Each structure stands twice: as structure tokens, then as C-alpha cells.
Amino acid sequence: HAKERGKNNFQFYQAEMNARALERLELESDLRHALEQQQFVLHYQPQFLSDGKTLTGVEALLRWQHPDRGLVPPGDFIPALEELGLVVEVGDWVLGEACRQMARWQAQGLAVQKVSVNLSARQFSSGRLGQRIAAILQASGIAPGCLELELTESILMQDVGEAMRILESLKRLGPSIAIDDFGTGYSSLNYLKQFPIDVLKIDRSFVDGLPAGEQDAQIARAIIAMAHSLKLSVIAEGVETQAQLDFLREHGCDEVQGFYLARPMPAERLLEMLGSA
Ligand code: C2E
Ligand code: MG
Ligand code: MG
Ligand code: MG
């Protein structure tokens, strides 16, 4: 019986492997198709001062408008884009679209100061990123200071010397630099001080436990204090309750972003929301 079961397990395993390989192949051809068919879209999540009212900017977040699967979140396909080497191409599209949208909003008289764009590891270390961003900025016509680039600690710590060189070349173009998901990686304070960065984004895993969770509260306070002593601005992500917002404001966090304030939305929705405000 044991042998029989073993065989069945193996067959099951084999079938599962084939299904997964097939799924993978399907995803790959779907993603290449998506790029050609322009199925990628950006949603924008507003960011506010800690009063919870004054809009400071928006973060551009990638979605895939799939013909059958509907709106697919980035976590479901960005890793595959990375593996397939398509993430640089898609990332450049994101940068271009975010800057073009910014120009449209400005032409519509909308008070959006800045758009933040997430960069992937591969995109960051792809050669000539600076030149491509310079060209994208110029084509869009927006002021370079209206663009913010978000990088994670792990991207920067992979090769510190290289990261420093790339960051300095990006900074010279005019965008601001934010460290995303701050507190989840392993950045050394020594480098943090040397990197030409402007903003720390407190990861939402620390915002989760606020205000009652003593550990999260201590971490959030420490990040805010450290950011300010390094002359950096600090924004909290994943704010979902009034109590979290109150805590962050009372402890001097500069800006907030989260479902409690506004969800990521299509560009037209933002126009409606702000236009009717
Ligand atoms: P991220 O850059 O840390 O973006 C914040 C994520 O948290 C977004 O998820 C956003 O929808 C979500 N979020 C915002 N407020 C709340 C909240 O109050 N509660 C909860 N539970 N979640 C909240 P999303 O859009 O699914 O993006 C996930 C990640 O995918 C992003 O994390 C970012 O790392 C990556 N990503 C998104 N767009 C791009 C892109 O254009 N390029 C690259 N390379 N990565 C991207
Ligand atoms: Mg981000
Ligand atoms: Mg984040
Ligand atoms: Mg994240």
C-alpha cells in the first residue's frame, strides 16, 4: 500500500509540476503580449501631510488590466517580469506614463506637487538609467523636482559603491529619492547618512500595530527621530485607522499614505476627487 501511495504522490507531484510549468509559460507569453497591447495601467495613491488633508503627492502603482483575469496586482507579476528581463522595459514605461500624467494634471490645474515611482533592482542597475530618466523628464516637460524615485534598502545595499554612484547621477537630474519599506531591510546608518536621499517611508508592517503595540510604537518613533536628525522627511505607509493617523501626527511624522486616507485610483478618479473638493 505504501508503495502504491508513493506512486500516486509522485504522479500527483508530476502533474502539479507540469501544471506549474504550463502556468509559467502562459504567464510569460501573456506578459509579452501585455506589453505590446498596452495592458499595463497606473493607479495613483494620494499622500498627505499628517493633518490627513493636505495633498502632497501621489505614488504611481502598476496594475495589469488582464482581458480575463481583470486587474492584476503588481505582486502577482512583477517577480515574473524581473525573471524574464522585461522589468526594465516596463519600468521605463511606468516612469514615462507617470511623468506624462503629471504634466496632464498640471495642465488641468490640479494641485499635485509630485509623483513617486517605484524602481526595481534590475532597473536601478541597468546602465544609463540616468540618461533614460533625463530623456523621459524632458519629453514630459515637467519640472524634475516633481518626480520622486522609490528604492528599497536591499537595492541600495547590494553594492554600496555602485549604488552611491547611481544615486548621485540620479540626484543631479533633479528628482528626490525615497527609501521604500524602510525598517524591513538591513541598511547601515553609516550609509544612510552618506546616500543622497530625501525621504524615509516607514514600512506598513510597523504602522500596523500603532498605537497600542509597544514595539511598533517604539520603532515608528525611532525612525521618525532618526530621519529628522539626518534632515530627512518621513512618510508612513499603510495608514488604515484614525488612531494610527493621530499617533503619527502627534509624533511628528511629516506625511501619511494609506487606505484610511485614500486608496490607489485611476488618474481620472483623482481628478474627480480633487476637482470636486
Ligand atoms: P510599495 O511601493 O510599498 O507600495 C505600497 C503598497 O501598499 C501598494 O500595494 C498599496 O496599494 C498598498 N497600500 C497602500 N495603503 C495601504 C493600506 O492602508 N493598507 C494596506 N494593506 N496596503 C496599502 P500594490 O499596489 O499592490 O503594490 C505592491 C508593491 O509592488 C509595491 O509596494 C511596490 O514594491 C511594487 N510596485 C508597484 N508598482 C510598481 C512599479 O511600477 N515598479 C516596481 N518596480 N514595483 C512596483
Ligand atoms: Mg513604493
Ligand atoms: Mg512601501
Ligand atoms: Mg512594498
Coordinates of C-alpha atoms and ligand atoms in Angstrom, one line a residue:
H1 CA 0.0 0.0 0.0
A2 CA 2.8 2.3 0.9
K3 CA 4.4 1.8 -2.5
E4 CA 1.1 2.4 -4.2
R5 CA 0.6 5.7 -2.3
G6 CA 4.2 6.7 -3.1
K7 CA 3.5 6.3 -6.8
N8 CA 0.3 8.2 -6.5
N9 CA 2.1 11.0 -4.7
F10 CA 4.7 11.0 -7.4
Q11 CA 2.1 11.2 -10.2
F12 CA 0.3 14.0 -8.3
Y13 CA 3.6 15.8 -7.9
Q14 CA 4.4 15.3 -11.6
A15 CA 1.0 16.6 -12.6
E16 CA 1.4 19.6 -10.4
M17 CA 4.9 20.4 -11.8
N18 CA 3.5 20.2 -15.3
A19 CA 0.6 22.5 -14.4
R20 CA 3.0 25.0 -12.8
A21 CA 5.4 24.9 -15.8
L22 CA 2.4 25.5 -18.1
E23 CA 1.1 28.3 -16.0
R24 CA 4.6 29.9 -16.1
L25 CA 4.8 29.6 -19.9
E26 CA 1.3 31.1 -20.2
L27 CA 2.3 33.9 -17.9
E28 CA 5.4 34.6 -19.9
S29 CA 3.6 34.9 -23.2
D30 CA 0.8 36.8 -21.6
L31 CA 3.2 39.4 -20.2
R32 CA 5.0 39.9 -23.5
H33 CA 1.5 40.3 -25.1
A34 CA 0.6 42.7 -22.3
L35 CA 3.5 45.0 -23.2
E36 CA 2.6 45.0 -26.9
Q37 CA -1.1 45.5 -26.2
Q38 CA -0.5 48.2 -23.6
Q39 CA -2.5 46.4 -20.9
F40 CA -0.4 47.9 -18.1
V41 CA -2.0 50.8 -16.3
L42 CA -1.0 53.0 -13.4
H43 CA -3.1 53.8 -10.4
Y44 CA -2.2 56.6 -8.1
Q45 CA -2.4 56.7 -4.3
P46 CA -2.5 60.2 -2.7
Q47 CA -0.1 61.2 0.0
F48 CA -0.9 63.8 2.6
L49 CA 0.6 65.9 5.3
S50 CA -0.1 64.4 8.7
D51 CA -3.1 66.6 9.1
G52 CA -4.6 64.0 6.8
K53 CA -6.0 66.7 4.5
T54 CA -3.3 68.5 2.6
L55 CA -2.3 66.6 -0.5
T56 CA 1.5 66.5 -1.1
G57 CA 1.8 64.0 -3.9
V58 CA 0.9 60.6 -5.3
E59 CA 2.6 57.2 -5.6
A60 CA 2.2 55.5 -9.0
L61 CA 1.4 51.8 -8.6
L62 CA 1.4 49.4 -11.5
R63 CA -1.5 47.2 -12.4
W64 CA -2.1 44.8 -15.3
Q65 CA -5.5 45.1 -16.9
H66 CA -5.8 41.4 -18.0
P67 CA -8.6 40.6 -20.5
D68 CA -9.8 37.6 -18.5
R69 CA -8.3 38.0 -15.0
G70 CA -9.3 41.6 -14.5
L71 CA -7.0 44.0 -12.7
V72 CA -3.9 42.0 -11.5
P73 CA -1.8 43.5 -8.6
P74 CA 1.9 44.0 -9.1
G75 CA 2.9 41.3 -6.6
D76 CA 1.5 38.7 -9.0
F77 CA 3.5 39.6 -12.0
I78 CA 6.5 41.9 -11.2
P79 CA 8.6 39.0 -10.0
A80 CA 8.0 37.3 -13.3
L81 CA 8.8 40.5 -15.2
E82 CA 12.1 40.6 -13.2
E83 CA 12.9 37.0 -14.2
L84 CA 12.0 37.5 -17.8
G85 CA 14.2 40.6 -18.0
L86 CA 11.1 42.6 -19.0
V87 CA 11.1 44.7 -15.9
V88 CA 13.4 47.4 -17.3
E89 CA 11.2 48.0 -20.3
V90 CA 8.0 48.0 -18.3
G91 CA 9.7 50.2 -15.7
D92 CA 10.6 52.8 -18.3
W93 CA 7.0 52.8 -19.4
V94 CA 6.0 53.4 -15.8
L95 CA 8.4 56.3 -15.5
G96 CA 7.2 57.8 -18.8
E97 CA 3.5 57.4 -18.1
A98 CA 3.8 58.8 -14.5
C99 CA 5.6 61.9 -15.9
R100 CA 3.1 62.4 -18.7
Q101 CA 0.2 62.1 -16.2
M102 CA 1.8 64.6 -14.0
A103 CA 2.0 67.0 -17.0
R104 CA -1.7 66.4 -17.8
W105 CA -2.7 67.1 -14.2
Q106 CA -0.7 70.3 -14.2
A107 CA -2.3 71.3 -17.4
Q108 CA -5.7 70.6 -15.8
G109 CA -4.8 72.9 -12.9
L110 CA -4.6 70.1 -10.4
A111 CA -2.6 70.7 -7.2
V112 CA -0.4 67.6 -7.4
Q113 CA 3.1 68.5 -6.4
K114 CA 4.9 65.3 -7.1
V115 CA 4.6 61.8 -8.4
S116 CA 6.6 58.9 -6.8
V117 CA 7.7 55.9 -8.9
N118 CA 9.0 52.6 -7.6
L119 CA 12.2 51.3 -9.2
S120 CA 13.1 47.6 -9.4
A121 CA 16.5 46.2 -8.6
R122 CA 17.3 45.4 -12.2
Q123 CA 16.1 48.8 -13.4
F124 CA 18.2 50.6 -10.9
S125 CA 21.4 48.8 -12.0
S126 CA 20.5 48.8 -15.7
G127 CA 23.1 51.0 -17.4
R128 CA 22.2 54.5 -18.4
L129 CA 19.2 54.8 -16.2
G130 CA 20.1 58.4 -15.6
Q131 CA 20.1 59.2 -19.3
R132 CA 16.8 57.5 -19.8
I133 CA 15.2 59.4 -17.0
A134 CA 16.6 62.7 -18.2
A135 CA 15.1 62.0 -21.6
I136 CA 11.7 61.0 -20.1
L137 CA 11.7 64.1 -18.0
Q138 CA 12.4 66.3 -20.9
A139 CA 9.8 64.7 -23.1
S140 CA 7.1 65.2 -20.5
G141 CA 8.1 68.8 -19.8
I142 CA 7.5 68.5 -16.0
A143 CA 10.0 70.0 -13.6
P144 CA 12.4 67.3 -12.5
G145 CA 11.7 68.1 -8.8
C146 CA 8.1 66.8 -9.4
L147 CA 9.5 63.3 -9.8
E148 CA 10.4 61.1 -6.8
L149 CA 12.2 57.7 -7.1
E150 CA 11.5 55.0 -4.6
L151 CA 14.1 52.4 -3.8
T152 CA 14.3 49.7 -1.2
E153 CA 17.2 49.3 1.2
S154 CA 18.1 45.9 -0.3
I155 CA 18.6 47.5 -3.7
L156 CA 21.0 50.1 -2.2
M157 CA 22.9 47.6 0.0
Q158 CA 23.6 45.1 -2.8
D159 CA 26.6 47.1 -3.9
V160 CA 27.0 50.2 -1.9
G161 CA 29.7 51.8 -4.1
E162 CA 27.7 51.3 -7.2
A163 CA 24.5 52.4 -5.5
M164 CA 26.2 55.7 -4.4
R165 CA 27.4 56.4 -7.9
I166 CA 24.0 55.7 -9.5
L167 CA 22.1 57.7 -6.8
E168 CA 24.4 60.7 -7.3
S169 CA 23.8 60.7 -11.0
L170 CA 20.0 60.4 -10.5
K171 CA 20.0 63.2 -7.9
R172 CA 21.9 65.5 -10.2
L173 CA 18.9 65.3 -12.6
G174 CA 16.6 66.8 -10.0
P175 CA 14.2 64.1 -8.7
S176 CA 14.0 63.4 -5.0
I177 CA 14.9 59.9 -3.6
A178 CA 12.8 57.9 -1.1
I179 CA 13.7 54.7 0.7
D180 CA 10.7 52.5 0.5
D181 CA 9.6 49.9 3.1
F182 CA 12.1 51.4 5.5
G183 CA 13.0 49.2 8.5
T184 CA 12.5 45.9 6.8
G185 CA 16.0 45.7 5.2
Y186 CA 19.5 46.0 6.5
S187 CA 20.8 49.4 5.7
S188 CA 23.6 50.7 7.8
L189 CA 23.1 54.0 9.4
N190 CA 26.5 55.0 8.1
Y191 CA 25.4 54.6 4.5
L192 CA 22.1 56.1 5.2
K193 CA 23.9 59.3 6.2
Q194 CA 26.1 59.3 3.1
F195 CA 23.5 58.4 0.4
P196 CA 21.9 61.5 -1.2
I197 CA 18.4 60.6 -0.1
D198 CA 15.4 62.8 0.9
V199 CA 12.7 60.7 2.3
L200 CA 12.2 57.6 4.5
K201 CA 9.0 55.6 4.1
I202 CA 8.1 53.7 7.3
D203 CA 7.0 50.3 6.2
R204 CA 3.4 49.5 6.8
S205 CA 4.3 46.5 9.0
F206 CA 5.3 48.9 11.7
V207 CA 2.2 51.1 11.2
D208 CA 0.0 48.0 11.6
G209 CA 0.5 47.8 15.4
L210 CA 0.0 51.5 16.1
P211 CA -0.8 53.0 18.5
A212 CA -1.2 50.2 21.1
G213 CA 1.6 47.9 20.0
E214 CA 4.5 49.0 22.1
Q215 CA 7.2 47.6 19.8
D216 CA 5.8 49.1 16.7
A217 CA 5.3 52.4 18.5
Q218 CA 8.9 52.4 19.6
I219 CA 10.1 51.6 16.1
A220 CA 8.0 54.2 14.5
R221 CA 9.2 56.8 17.0
A222 CA 12.8 55.8 16.4
I223 CA 12.5 56.0 12.6
I224 CA 10.9 59.5 12.8
A225 CA 13.6 60.7 15.2
M226 CA 16.4 59.3 13.1
A227 CA 15.0 60.7 9.8
H228 CA 14.8 64.1 11.3
S229 CA 18.2 64.0 12.8
L230 CA 19.5 63.1 9.3
K231 CA 17.4 66.0 7.9
L232 CA 15.2 63.6 6.0
S233 CA 11.5 63.8 5.6
V234 CA 9.4 60.8 6.8
I235 CA 6.2 59.3 5.5
A236 CA 4.2 56.4 6.9
E237 CA 2.6 53.9 4.6
G238 CA -0.3 51.7 5.2
V239 CA -2.3 54.0 7.5
E240 CA -5.7 52.3 8.0
T241 CA -7.2 54.0 11.0
Q242 CA -7.7 57.4 12.6
A243 CA -5.8 56.2 15.7
Q244 CA -2.8 55.4 13.6
L245 CA -3.0 58.8 11.9
D246 CA -3.3 60.5 15.3
F247 CA -0.2 58.7 16.6
L248 CA 1.8 59.6 13.6
R249 CA 0.9 63.2 13.6
E250 CA 1.5 63.6 17.4
H251 CA 4.9 62.0 17.0
G252 CA 6.0 64.4 14.2
C253 CA 5.7 62.1 11.1
D254 CA 5.7 64.5 8.2
E255 CA 3.4 62.7 5.8
V256 CA 1.0 59.8 5.6
Q257 CA -0.3 57.4 3.0
G258 CA -2.9 54.6 3.4
F259 CA -6.3 53.2 2.7
Y260 CA -7.8 55.3 5.6
L261 CA -6.9 58.4 3.6
A262 CA -7.3 57.2 0.0
R263 CA -6.8 54.0 -2.0
P264 CA -4.8 53.8 -5.2
M265 CA -7.1 55.0 -8.0
P266 CA -7.1 55.7 -11.7
A267 CA -5.9 59.2 -12.8
E268 CA -9.4 60.3 -13.8
R269 CA -10.8 59.4 -10.3
L270 CA -8.1 61.6 -8.7
L271 CA -9.2 64.4 -11.0
E272 CA -12.8 63.9 -9.9
M273 CA -11.8 63.7 -6.2
L274 CA -9.7 66.9 -6.3
G275 CA -11.8 68.7 -8.8
S276 CA -14.9 68.4 -6.6
A277 CA -13.0 69.2 -3.4
Ligands
C2E1 P1 5.0 49.7 -2.2 O1 5.8 50.5 -3.1 O2 5.4 49.6 -0.8 O3 3.5 50.2 -2.4 C1 2.6 50.3 -1.3 C2 1.6 49.1 -1.4 O4 0.8 49.1 -0.3 C3 0.7 49.2 -2.6 O5 0.3 47.9 -3.0 C4 -0.6 49.9 -2.0 O6 -1.8 49.6 -2.7 C5 -0.6 49.2 -0.6 N1 -1.2 50.0 0.4 C6 -1.4 51.3 0.4 N2 -2.0 51.7 1.5 C7 -2.3 50.6 2.2 C8 -3.0 50.3 3.4 O7 -3.5 51.2 4.1 N3 -3.2 49.0 3.8 C9 -2.6 48.0 3.0 N4 -2.8 46.8 3.5 N5 -2.0 48.2 1.9 C10 -1.8 49.5 1.5 P2 0.4 47.4 -4.5 O8 -0.1 48.5 -5.4 O9 -0.2 46.0 -4.6 O10 2.0 47.3 -4.8 C11 2.8 46.4 -4.1 C12 4.2 46.6 -4.4 O11 4.5 46.3 -5.8 C13 4.7 48.0 -4.1 O12 4.9 48.2 -2.8 C14 6.0 48.0 -4.9 O13 7.0 47.4 -4.2 C15 5.6 47.1 -6.1 N6 5.3 48.0 -7.3 C16 4.1 48.6 -7.5 N7 4.2 49.3 -8.7 C17 5.5 49.2 -9.2 C18 6.2 49.6 -10.3 O14 5.7 50.4 -11.1 N8 7.5 49.2 -10.4 C19 8.1 48.4 -9.5 N9 9.4 48.0 -9.7 N10 7.4 47.9 -8.4 C20 6.1 48.3 -8.2
MG2 MG 6.6 52.3 -3.0
MG3 MG 6.4 50.5 0.6
MG4 MG 6.4 47.0 -0.5

